[in-house]
Amino acid sequence: SKDGNSVISPVGNRISVFDLKNNKSETLPASTTKNISCLGISPDGNLAILIDEDGAAILVSLVTRAVLHHHHFHSPVHSVSFSPDGRKFVITKENVALMYHAPGRNREFNAFALDKSYYGPFDETTCIDWTDDSKCFAVGSKDMTTWIFGAQRWANLIYYSLGGHKDIIVGCFFENDSLDMYTVSQEGTLCVWESDTELEGLRKGPKYSERKKMEEEKKKREEGESNEDDDVEDIVGEDGETRGDVIKGSADTPKQVEGIKNVCYSQRSKHYFNKAGDFNKLTAAAFHKKTHILVTGFASGAFHLHELPEFDLIHSLSISDQRISTIAMNPTGDWIGFGCSGLGQLLVWEWQSESYVFKQQGHFNNMNSLAYSPDGQYLVTGGDDGKVKMWNTNSGLCFVTFTEHSSSVTNVAFTSSGFVVVSASLDGTVRAFDLHRYRNFRTMTSPRPAQFSSLAVDSSGELVCAGSQDSFEIFLWSMQTGRLLEVLSGHEGPVSNLCFSPVQSVLASVSWDKTVRLWDMLDSWQTKETLRLTSDGLAVTYRPDGQELAVASLDGEITFWTPQTGGQTGSIAGRHDLQMGRKETEKITAKQSAKGKSFTSLCYSADGESILAGGQSKFVCIYNIKEHVLMKKFEISCNLSLDAMEEFLDRRKMTEFGSLSLVDEGTGDGDGVELSLPGVKRGDMSSRRFIPEIRVSSLCFSPTGRSWAAASTEGLLIYSLDASLVFDPYDLDMDVTPASIRQQMKKKEWASAILLSFRLNEMPLIREVLEAVPYDQITVVCSSLPDVYVDKLLNFVASTLEKSNHLQFYLSWAQCLLTLHGQKLKNRSGAVLPTVQQLLKSIQRHSDDLSKLCDWNIYNIRYAAALSKQRGMKRTAAESLSDEEEEEEEEVEMDSGGDEENIYNE
């Protein structure tokens, strides 16, 4: 970003802003139809242009987060760059560079107005760089040349072509306030080019019409002479505007205008990154003009820092196992951002202190399961890459990764204390991780190797059980000792899901044998109840109060049962709500394939009134349990880069030989299949591209009731009530206005001001009113509030306390509300529970932060006290020593005085 405190990075078809200073991340609501391939940000940091793989672009305001304009370039775009003065931007596609007028402050019908088209390169263009004064720009190409174009019509620089490389140009950079160039190519070569003209030496050239007249006059003068050396011609658009210069055959310098000398370049030096013998592809480059530092990234995951133009190596390090796909530097040049798309890594490196400022990596394979911590502050996820990751829900960042599993992690769970995470894996182990010391302190295994597919931990955190896919048994361990207590047999098919009751020691297990079994943990692990289903069971979950059980089965139904009596209370047929898409390889239509689809993940909301359901579809459904109706469908992704997104296949892609979308077009490119031999179309098939299919593998509702999370092909998605800026008034009439509320505040009518602000329901206004209430009036105001507003105020205090610095003030409000209205709140505990959970979460977070700070202060004070004590002891010791010396001197003097007396007497 412009201030250098944030990194802006595309993630799939959305962009995320990672705030490095406050350690937070935010995903913007704007999204493209396919994965974003390049983005450009205006020099003032207010606008961003996002362009997807197909060339569809959106203009987004980074201030309001709104989409301002849509545009389609009709073919893939390789790079986009704003001019430093912010008036123009250039995009490169195919072998053309297109210059557009940058969207200004005026409202325009078409925000993307084409200014000029620049032709020259013979192959696809790859990169762009501007001079500091926006007079010229350079474009690198796959034809191993770099082209310099004038952004305005200069007489001595229309275009200039630089060669000198044997591979694709990865980066071209202008020197600070100069036309001197650096070009970097894929085989690891740097060329330094020197210009004989300064930027001030560029002269305005004649207009096209004037130049034409001059040429005609010249022709008349030179009649009879051949015109063989004419090799430049202008293309004129339909509107009569010059669209750029096209080179015919050769890349010689353009014809010289009389009296003005053309700009000329000479190669000053040439440097090589690769040592003799080893070949390492250079994949990304960035140059900081003020500090003259060039950063280059390689396919092996290494990067080099060089100081130009002398090409002095500052340092080289390896930061990843895979290719570095993009590099960016902050405005001061201290921090370098690296992106590795293969592993989903984003790193920010401070090169002077050689330390990480920021380091994040997602699961580089499917995410299988997730779980919320009891206070809703943390999320744990498990993936096919065998990693267990912990995420902070406030910042959206991963803060610890456990890598002990050697195969896919199938399920994860928190214990009720929130300090232990348990994970089950296909490697045949169930592992428990300590969140105080971040270590694996228990590893539980079965007598015979089994692949664990389901996991549950009881409410006390003492019992851990896991179900296997292959032996149809459930294994039960003690968390304290790690010993196997019992093997529960009874199911006749793979155990698909397990869930402990929140209030009793009862385990519910669902299996492909069309039964749900309830096991009593206190009564020698016997089967307490067997519930018969109409189809194979896939998921089971208890309501938060333990009084209801929900089961998802293969026929697309969700059934509800009473665990105490074993009776069915209702069912929801959800198959039609899944709305499947058709995969590229499928022979049957989406409507037909939907008949075989079902929900694979269930989760109750915090109040137990609704249920979330997700499966092999892009939709997550939320149902009201009492009415058995669909309340809302959330579309988790609109990214067409994923498979099974569209209901109908594109007929235009269908040929007599099959679908064109199944052909891997990127063969031989940087990320595609590497060709093994010339002329052989089959390369290393293990590195082929594949399109991931959209699905929701796990759902979890936050204990606070304010958000829910989904693990999907897109990644970990969190949907929250708090993030929306919605005006939602309550019991509104004509008198309720901000002016009348402030009038009440002037009169010191605090209670009525609070009621009016809640009726208007604007958060900043409520905060203003609350913070204006004197500290000694809080108890009086709380006691005079109606019951309806107590819940609202408590909810507001809980959400504000999380971010506010007025800690004691808001804690006093919470304390007064709970002590004065505690009994009434207890009577409707179901509705208030999520609010209390959120209040606990906020208090816990502040407690953690403050306790660390206080511990540090106590330690410092003790250290200072010990130091002063030590110095005091040294001082007293020194004083006592000096006292002793003085006494000795006095004694010596007295002795000598006695001797003199004796002599005198004698």
PDB file of C-alpha atoms in Angstrom, residues 456-460 499-508 518 542-549 563-564:
ATOM      1  CA  ALA A 456     -15.228 -36.623  19.264  1.00  0.00           C
ATOM      2  CA  VAL A 457     -14.139 -35.342  22.689  1.00  0.00           C
ATOM      3  CA  ASP A 458     -16.550 -35.417  25.657  1.00  0.00           C
ATOM      4  CA  SER A 459     -17.595 -32.297  27.607  1.00  0.00           C
ATOM      5  CA  SER A 460     -15.153 -33.016  30.476  1.00  0.00           C
ATOM      6  CA  CYS A 499     -20.693 -36.539  18.544  1.00  0.00           C
ATOM      7  CA  PHE A 500     -20.765 -36.350  22.365  1.00  0.00           C
ATOM      8  CA  SER A 501     -23.791 -34.928  24.179  1.00  0.00           C
ATOM      9  CA  PRO A 502     -22.965 -31.502  25.715  1.00  0.00           C
ATOM     10  CA  VAL A 503     -24.796 -32.352  28.976  1.00  0.00           C
ATOM     11  CA  GLN A 504     -24.456 -36.142  29.471  1.00  0.00           C
ATOM     12  CA  SER A 505     -21.783 -38.782  28.956  1.00  0.00           C
ATOM     13  CA  VAL A 506     -23.546 -40.169  25.900  1.00  0.00           C
ATOM     14  CA  LEU A 507     -21.851 -40.714  22.527  1.00  0.00           C
ATOM     15  CA  ALA A 508     -23.847 -40.652  19.285  1.00  0.00           C
ATOM     16  CA  LEU A 518     -26.203 -43.915  21.411  1.00  0.00           C
ATOM     17  CA  TYR A 542     -26.349 -32.524  19.186  1.00  0.00           C
ATOM     18  CA  ARG A 543     -28.221 -29.309  19.938  1.00  0.00           C
ATOM     19  CA  PRO A 544     -26.216 -27.075  22.375  1.00  0.00           C
ATOM     20  CA  ASP A 545     -28.652 -27.961  25.234  1.00  0.00           C
ATOM     21  CA  GLY A 546     -28.385 -31.712  24.453  1.00  0.00           C
ATOM     22  CA  GLN A 547     -32.163 -32.165  24.054  1.00  0.00           C
ATOM     23  CA  GLU A 548     -32.181 -32.870  20.299  1.00  0.00           C
ATOM     24  CA  LEU A 549     -30.154 -34.802  17.763  1.00  0.00           C
ATOM     25  CA  PRO A 563     -32.177 -38.734  22.419  1.00  0.00           C
ATOM     26  CA  GLN A 564     -34.007 -39.545  25.692  1.00  0.00           C
TER      27      GLN A 564
END
